[in-house]
PDB file of C-alpha atoms in Angstrom:
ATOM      1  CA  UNK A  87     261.406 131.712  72.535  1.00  0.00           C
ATOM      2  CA  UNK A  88     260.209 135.122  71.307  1.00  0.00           C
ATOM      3  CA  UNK A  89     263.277 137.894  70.082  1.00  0.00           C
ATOM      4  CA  UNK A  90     262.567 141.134  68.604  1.00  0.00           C
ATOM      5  CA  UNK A  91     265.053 142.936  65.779  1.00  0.00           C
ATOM      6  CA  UNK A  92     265.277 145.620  66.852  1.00  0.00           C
ATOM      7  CA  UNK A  93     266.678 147.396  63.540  1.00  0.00           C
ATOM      8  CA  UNK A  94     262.616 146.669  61.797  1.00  0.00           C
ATOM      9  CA  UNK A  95     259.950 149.475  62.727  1.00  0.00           C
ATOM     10  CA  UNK A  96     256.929 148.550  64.656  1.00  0.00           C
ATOM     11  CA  UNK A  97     253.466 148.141  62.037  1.00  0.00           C
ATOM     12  CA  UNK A  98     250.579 148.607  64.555  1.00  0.00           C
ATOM     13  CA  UNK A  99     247.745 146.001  63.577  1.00  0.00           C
ATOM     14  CA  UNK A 100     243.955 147.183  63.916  1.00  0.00           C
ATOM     15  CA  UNK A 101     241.940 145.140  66.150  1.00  0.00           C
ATOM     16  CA  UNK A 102     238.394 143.794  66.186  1.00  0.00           C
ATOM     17  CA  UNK A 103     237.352 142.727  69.542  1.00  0.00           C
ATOM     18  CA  UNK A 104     234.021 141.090  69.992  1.00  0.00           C
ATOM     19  CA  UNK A 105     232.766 139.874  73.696  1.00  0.00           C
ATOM     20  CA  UNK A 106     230.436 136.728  73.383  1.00  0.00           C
ATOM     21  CA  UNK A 107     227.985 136.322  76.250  1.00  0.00           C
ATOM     22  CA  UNK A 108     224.527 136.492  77.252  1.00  0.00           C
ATOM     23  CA  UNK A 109     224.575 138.376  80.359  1.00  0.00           C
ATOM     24  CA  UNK A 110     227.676 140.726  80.034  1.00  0.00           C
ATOM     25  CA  UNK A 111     227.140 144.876  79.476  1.00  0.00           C
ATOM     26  CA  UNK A 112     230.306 146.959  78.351  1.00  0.00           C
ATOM     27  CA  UNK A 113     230.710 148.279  81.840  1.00  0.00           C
ATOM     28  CA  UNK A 114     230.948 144.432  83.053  1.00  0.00           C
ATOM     29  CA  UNK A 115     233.506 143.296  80.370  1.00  0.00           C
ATOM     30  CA  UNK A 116     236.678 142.081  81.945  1.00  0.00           C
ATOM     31  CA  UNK A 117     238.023 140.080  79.587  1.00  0.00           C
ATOM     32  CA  UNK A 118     237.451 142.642  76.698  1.00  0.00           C
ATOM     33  CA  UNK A 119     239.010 145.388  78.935  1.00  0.00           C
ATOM     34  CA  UNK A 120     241.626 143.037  79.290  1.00  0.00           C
ATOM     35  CA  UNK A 121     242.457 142.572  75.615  1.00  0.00           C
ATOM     36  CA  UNK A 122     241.774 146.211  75.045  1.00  0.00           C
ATOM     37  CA  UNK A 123     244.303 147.587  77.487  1.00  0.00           C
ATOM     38  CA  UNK A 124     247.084 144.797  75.917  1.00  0.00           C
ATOM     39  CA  UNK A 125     246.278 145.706  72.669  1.00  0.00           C
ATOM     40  CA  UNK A 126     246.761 149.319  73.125  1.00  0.00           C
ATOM     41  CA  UNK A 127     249.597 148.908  75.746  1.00  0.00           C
ATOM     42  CA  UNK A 128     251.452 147.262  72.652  1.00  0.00           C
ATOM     43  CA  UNK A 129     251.125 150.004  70.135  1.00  0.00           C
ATOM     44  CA  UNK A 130     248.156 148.517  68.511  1.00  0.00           C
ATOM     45  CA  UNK A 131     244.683 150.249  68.048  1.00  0.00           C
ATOM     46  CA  UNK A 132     241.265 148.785  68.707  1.00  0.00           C
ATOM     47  CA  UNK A 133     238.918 149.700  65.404  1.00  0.00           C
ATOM     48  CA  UNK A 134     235.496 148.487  67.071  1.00  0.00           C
ATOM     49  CA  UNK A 135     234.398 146.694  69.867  1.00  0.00           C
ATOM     50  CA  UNK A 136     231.093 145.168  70.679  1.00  0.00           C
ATOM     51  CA  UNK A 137     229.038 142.154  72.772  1.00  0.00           C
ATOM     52  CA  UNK A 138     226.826 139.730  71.487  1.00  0.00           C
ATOM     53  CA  UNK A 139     225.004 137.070  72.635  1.00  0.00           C
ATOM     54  CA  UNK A 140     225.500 133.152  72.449  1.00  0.00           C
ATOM     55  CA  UNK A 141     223.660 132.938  69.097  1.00  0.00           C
ATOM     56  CA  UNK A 142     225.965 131.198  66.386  1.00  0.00           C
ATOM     57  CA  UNK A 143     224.446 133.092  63.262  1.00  0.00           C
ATOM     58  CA  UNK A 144     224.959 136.496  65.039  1.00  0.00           C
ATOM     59  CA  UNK A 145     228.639 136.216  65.978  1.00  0.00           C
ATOM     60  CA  UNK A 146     229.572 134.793  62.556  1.00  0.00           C
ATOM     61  CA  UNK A 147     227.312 137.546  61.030  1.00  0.00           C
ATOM     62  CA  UNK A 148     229.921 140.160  62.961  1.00  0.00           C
ATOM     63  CA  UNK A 149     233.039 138.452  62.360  1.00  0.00           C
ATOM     64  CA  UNK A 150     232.124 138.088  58.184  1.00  0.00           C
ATOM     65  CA  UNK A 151     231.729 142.160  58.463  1.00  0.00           C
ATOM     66  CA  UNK A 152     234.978 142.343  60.036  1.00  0.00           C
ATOM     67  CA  UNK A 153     236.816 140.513  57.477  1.00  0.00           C
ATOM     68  CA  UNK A 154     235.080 142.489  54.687  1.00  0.00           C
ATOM     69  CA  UNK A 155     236.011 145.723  56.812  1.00  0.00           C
ATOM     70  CA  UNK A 156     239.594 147.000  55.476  1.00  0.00           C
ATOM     71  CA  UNK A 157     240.211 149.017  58.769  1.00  0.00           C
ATOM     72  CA  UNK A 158     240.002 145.664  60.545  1.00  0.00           C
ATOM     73  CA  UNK A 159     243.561 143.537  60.106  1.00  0.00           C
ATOM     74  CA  UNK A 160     242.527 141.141  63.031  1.00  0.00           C
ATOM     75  CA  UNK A 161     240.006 139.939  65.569  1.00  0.00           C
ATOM     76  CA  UNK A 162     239.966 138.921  69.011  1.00  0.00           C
ATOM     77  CA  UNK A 163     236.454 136.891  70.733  1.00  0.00           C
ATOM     78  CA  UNK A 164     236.741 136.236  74.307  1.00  0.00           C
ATOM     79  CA  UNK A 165     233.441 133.982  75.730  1.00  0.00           C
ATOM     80  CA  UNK A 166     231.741 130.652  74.399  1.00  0.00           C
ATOM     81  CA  UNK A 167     234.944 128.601  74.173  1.00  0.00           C
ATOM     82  CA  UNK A 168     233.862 126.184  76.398  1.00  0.00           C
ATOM     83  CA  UNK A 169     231.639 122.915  76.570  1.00  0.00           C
ATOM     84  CA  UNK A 170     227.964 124.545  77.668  1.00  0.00           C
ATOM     85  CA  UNK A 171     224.776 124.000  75.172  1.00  0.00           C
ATOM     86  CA  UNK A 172     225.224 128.217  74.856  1.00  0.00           C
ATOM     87  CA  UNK A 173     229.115 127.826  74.000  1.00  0.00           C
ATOM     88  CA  UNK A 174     228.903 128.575  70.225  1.00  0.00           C
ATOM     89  CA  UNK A 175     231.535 130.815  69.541  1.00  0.00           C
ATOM     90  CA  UNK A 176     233.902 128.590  67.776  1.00  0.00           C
ATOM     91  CA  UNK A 177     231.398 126.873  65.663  1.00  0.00           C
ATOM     92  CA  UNK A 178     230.720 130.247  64.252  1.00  0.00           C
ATOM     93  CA  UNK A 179     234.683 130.763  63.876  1.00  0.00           C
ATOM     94  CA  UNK A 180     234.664 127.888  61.765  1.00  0.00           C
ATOM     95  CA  UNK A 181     231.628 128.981  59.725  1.00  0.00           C
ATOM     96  CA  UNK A 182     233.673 131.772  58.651  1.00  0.00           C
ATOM     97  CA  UNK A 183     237.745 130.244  58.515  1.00  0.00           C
ATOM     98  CA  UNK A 184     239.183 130.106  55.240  1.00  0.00           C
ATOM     99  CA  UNK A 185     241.763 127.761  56.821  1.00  0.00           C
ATOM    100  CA  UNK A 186     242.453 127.099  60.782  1.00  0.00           C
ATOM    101  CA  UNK A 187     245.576 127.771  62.384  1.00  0.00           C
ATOM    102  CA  UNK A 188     245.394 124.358  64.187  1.00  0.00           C
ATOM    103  CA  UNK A 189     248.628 124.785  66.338  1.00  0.00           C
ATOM    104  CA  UNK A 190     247.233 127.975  67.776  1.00  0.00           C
ATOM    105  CA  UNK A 191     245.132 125.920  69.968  1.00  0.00           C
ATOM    106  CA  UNK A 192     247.631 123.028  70.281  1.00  0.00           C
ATOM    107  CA  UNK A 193     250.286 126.266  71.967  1.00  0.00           C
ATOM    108  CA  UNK A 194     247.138 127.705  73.817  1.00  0.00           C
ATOM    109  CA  UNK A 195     246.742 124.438  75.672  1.00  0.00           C
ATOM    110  CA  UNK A 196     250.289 124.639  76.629  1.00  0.00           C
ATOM    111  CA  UNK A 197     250.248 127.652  77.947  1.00  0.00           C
ATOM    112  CA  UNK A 198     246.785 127.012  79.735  1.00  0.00           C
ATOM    113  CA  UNK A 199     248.401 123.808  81.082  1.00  0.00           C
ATOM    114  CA  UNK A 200     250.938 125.321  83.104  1.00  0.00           C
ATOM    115  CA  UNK A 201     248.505 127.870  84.699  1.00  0.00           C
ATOM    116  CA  UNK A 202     245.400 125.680  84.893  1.00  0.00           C
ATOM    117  CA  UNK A 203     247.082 122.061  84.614  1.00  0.00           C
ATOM    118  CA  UNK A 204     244.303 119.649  83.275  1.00  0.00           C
ATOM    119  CA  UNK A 205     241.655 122.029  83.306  1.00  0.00           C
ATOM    120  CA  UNK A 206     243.481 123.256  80.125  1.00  0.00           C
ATOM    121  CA  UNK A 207     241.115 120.294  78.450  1.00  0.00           C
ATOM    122  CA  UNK A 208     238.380 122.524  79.057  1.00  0.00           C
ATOM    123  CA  UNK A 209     238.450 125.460  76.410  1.00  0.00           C
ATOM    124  CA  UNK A 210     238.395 125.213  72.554  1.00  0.00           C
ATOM    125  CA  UNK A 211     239.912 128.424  72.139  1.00  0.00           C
ATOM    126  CA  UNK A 212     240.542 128.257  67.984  1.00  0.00           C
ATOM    127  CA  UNK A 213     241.835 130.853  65.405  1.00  0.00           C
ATOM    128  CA  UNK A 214     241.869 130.837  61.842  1.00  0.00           C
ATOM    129  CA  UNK A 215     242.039 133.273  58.399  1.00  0.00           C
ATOM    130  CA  UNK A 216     238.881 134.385  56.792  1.00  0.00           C
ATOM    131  CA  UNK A 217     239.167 137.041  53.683  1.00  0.00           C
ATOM    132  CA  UNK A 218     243.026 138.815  54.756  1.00  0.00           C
ATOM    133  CA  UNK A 219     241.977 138.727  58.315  1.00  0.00           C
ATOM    134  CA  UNK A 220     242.992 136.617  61.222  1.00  0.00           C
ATOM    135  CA  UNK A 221     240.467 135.862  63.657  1.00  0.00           C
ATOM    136  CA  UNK A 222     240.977 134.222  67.255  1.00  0.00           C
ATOM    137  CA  UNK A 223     238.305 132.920  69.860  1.00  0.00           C
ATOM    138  CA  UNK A 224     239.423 133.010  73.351  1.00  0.00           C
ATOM    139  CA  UNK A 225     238.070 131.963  76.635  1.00  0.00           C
ATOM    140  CA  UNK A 226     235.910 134.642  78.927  1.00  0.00           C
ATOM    141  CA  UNK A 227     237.864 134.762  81.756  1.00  0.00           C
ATOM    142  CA  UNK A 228     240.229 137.772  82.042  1.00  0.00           C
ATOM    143  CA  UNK A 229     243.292 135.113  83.022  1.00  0.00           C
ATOM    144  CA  UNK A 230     242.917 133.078  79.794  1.00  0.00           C
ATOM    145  CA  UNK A 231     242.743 136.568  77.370  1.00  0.00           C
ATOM    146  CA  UNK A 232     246.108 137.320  79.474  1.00  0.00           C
ATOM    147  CA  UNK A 233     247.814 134.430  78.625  1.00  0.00           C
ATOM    148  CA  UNK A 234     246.613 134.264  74.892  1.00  0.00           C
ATOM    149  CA  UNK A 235     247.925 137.630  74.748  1.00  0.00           C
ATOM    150  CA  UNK A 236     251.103 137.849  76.675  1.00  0.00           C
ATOM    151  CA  UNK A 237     252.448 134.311  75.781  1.00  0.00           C
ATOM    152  CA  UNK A 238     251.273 133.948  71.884  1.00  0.00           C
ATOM    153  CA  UNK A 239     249.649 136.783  70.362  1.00  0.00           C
ATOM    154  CA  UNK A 240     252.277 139.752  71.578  1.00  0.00           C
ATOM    155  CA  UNK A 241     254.706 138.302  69.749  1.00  0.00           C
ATOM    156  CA  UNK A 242     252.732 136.759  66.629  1.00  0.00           C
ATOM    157  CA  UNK A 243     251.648 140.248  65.960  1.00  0.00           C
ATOM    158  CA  UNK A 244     254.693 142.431  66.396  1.00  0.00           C
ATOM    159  CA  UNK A 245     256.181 142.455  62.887  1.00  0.00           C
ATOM    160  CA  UNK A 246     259.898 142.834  64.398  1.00  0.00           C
ATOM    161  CA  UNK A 247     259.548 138.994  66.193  1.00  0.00           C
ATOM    162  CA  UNK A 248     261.861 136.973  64.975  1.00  0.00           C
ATOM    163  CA  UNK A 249     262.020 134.055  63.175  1.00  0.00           C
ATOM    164  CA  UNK A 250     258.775 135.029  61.958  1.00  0.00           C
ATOM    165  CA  UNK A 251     255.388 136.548  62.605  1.00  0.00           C
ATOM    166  CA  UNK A 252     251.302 137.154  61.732  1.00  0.00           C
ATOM    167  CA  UNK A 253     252.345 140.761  60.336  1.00  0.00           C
ATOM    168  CA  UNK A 254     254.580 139.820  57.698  1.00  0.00           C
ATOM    169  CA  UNK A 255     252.600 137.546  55.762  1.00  0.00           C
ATOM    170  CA  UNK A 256     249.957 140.246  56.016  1.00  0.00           C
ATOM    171  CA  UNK A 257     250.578 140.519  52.466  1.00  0.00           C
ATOM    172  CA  UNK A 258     249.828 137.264  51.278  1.00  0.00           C
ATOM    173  CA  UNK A 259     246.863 135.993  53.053  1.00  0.00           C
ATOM    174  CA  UNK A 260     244.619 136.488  50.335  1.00  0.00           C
ATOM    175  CA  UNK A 261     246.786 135.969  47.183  1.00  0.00           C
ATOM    176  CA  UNK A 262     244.258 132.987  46.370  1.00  0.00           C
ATOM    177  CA  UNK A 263     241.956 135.898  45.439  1.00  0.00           C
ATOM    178  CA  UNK A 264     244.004 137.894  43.508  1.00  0.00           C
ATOM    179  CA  UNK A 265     244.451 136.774  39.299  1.00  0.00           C
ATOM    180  CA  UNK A 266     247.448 135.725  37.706  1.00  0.00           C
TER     181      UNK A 266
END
């Protein structure tokens, strides 16, 4: 059940969004135009956008410079969730993670479940924390960025969504680093 308060101000949250795939051009991205126009339609900006190809060492090369880029609170992949030879992505999502956030694929399935029913078995969609900065890999279909979107990460990442959010603890996702 998601419930904003109302009485806390909106804190928009910078975006990375990073398009995985081998064939795709910017002028053929669905599913990034998808996250891009949520993202934006919620208040948040988009700091960079690109595409890369299937290559594990290149998309954890990108994500790495996102972390270490303070203009960059989060990221969003979309492509190379699935089960192919090419499907990388969240190999090089865990290359990177400081620590996973398990039960955001656990609530992804859910959500796929009642749009896709078993077929939900299919993606690996992941997130995680890496150096202050939370990182998600989605499907590459338009539908599944959608549904990660409107039904988990809306909410996580408006700071008014009660009883608690991704933006609050903003603060404290790197306090490992920090000396006592």
């Amino acid at each position: 059940m998601s419930r904003i308060d109302e009485t806390k101000d909106f804190i928009p949250v910078r975006f990375g969004v990073l398009t995985v795939s081998d064939t795709r051009k910017l002028e053929q991205d669905k599913s990034g135009d998808t996250l891009i126009g949520r993202i934006e339609e919620a208040g948040h900006a988009v700091a960079d956008r690109r595409i890369v190809p299937d290559e594990r060492a290149d998309i954890a090369a990108i994500l790495r410079g996102w972390c270490d880029d303070p203009g960059i609170d989060a990221v969003l992949t979309t492509g190379g969730t699935g089960l192919t030879g090419r499907d990388v992505t969240v190999e090089a999502h865990r290359d990177v993670y400081e620590k996973e956030i398990e039960a955001f694929s656990t609530v992804f399935t859910i959500v796929s479940m009642q749009k896709i029913g078993t077929s939900a078995v299919q993606s690996r969609a992941c997130g995680g924390v890496a150096n202050g900065t939370y990182l998600f890999a989605l499907p590459g279909s338009p539908g599944a960025c959608r549904d990660a979107w409107d039904e988990i990460l809306k909410w996580q990442f408006d700071y008014r969504h009660l009883p608690c959010n991704f933006v609050e603890i903003f603060p404290r996702l790197d306090e490992h680093r920090r000396r006592k």
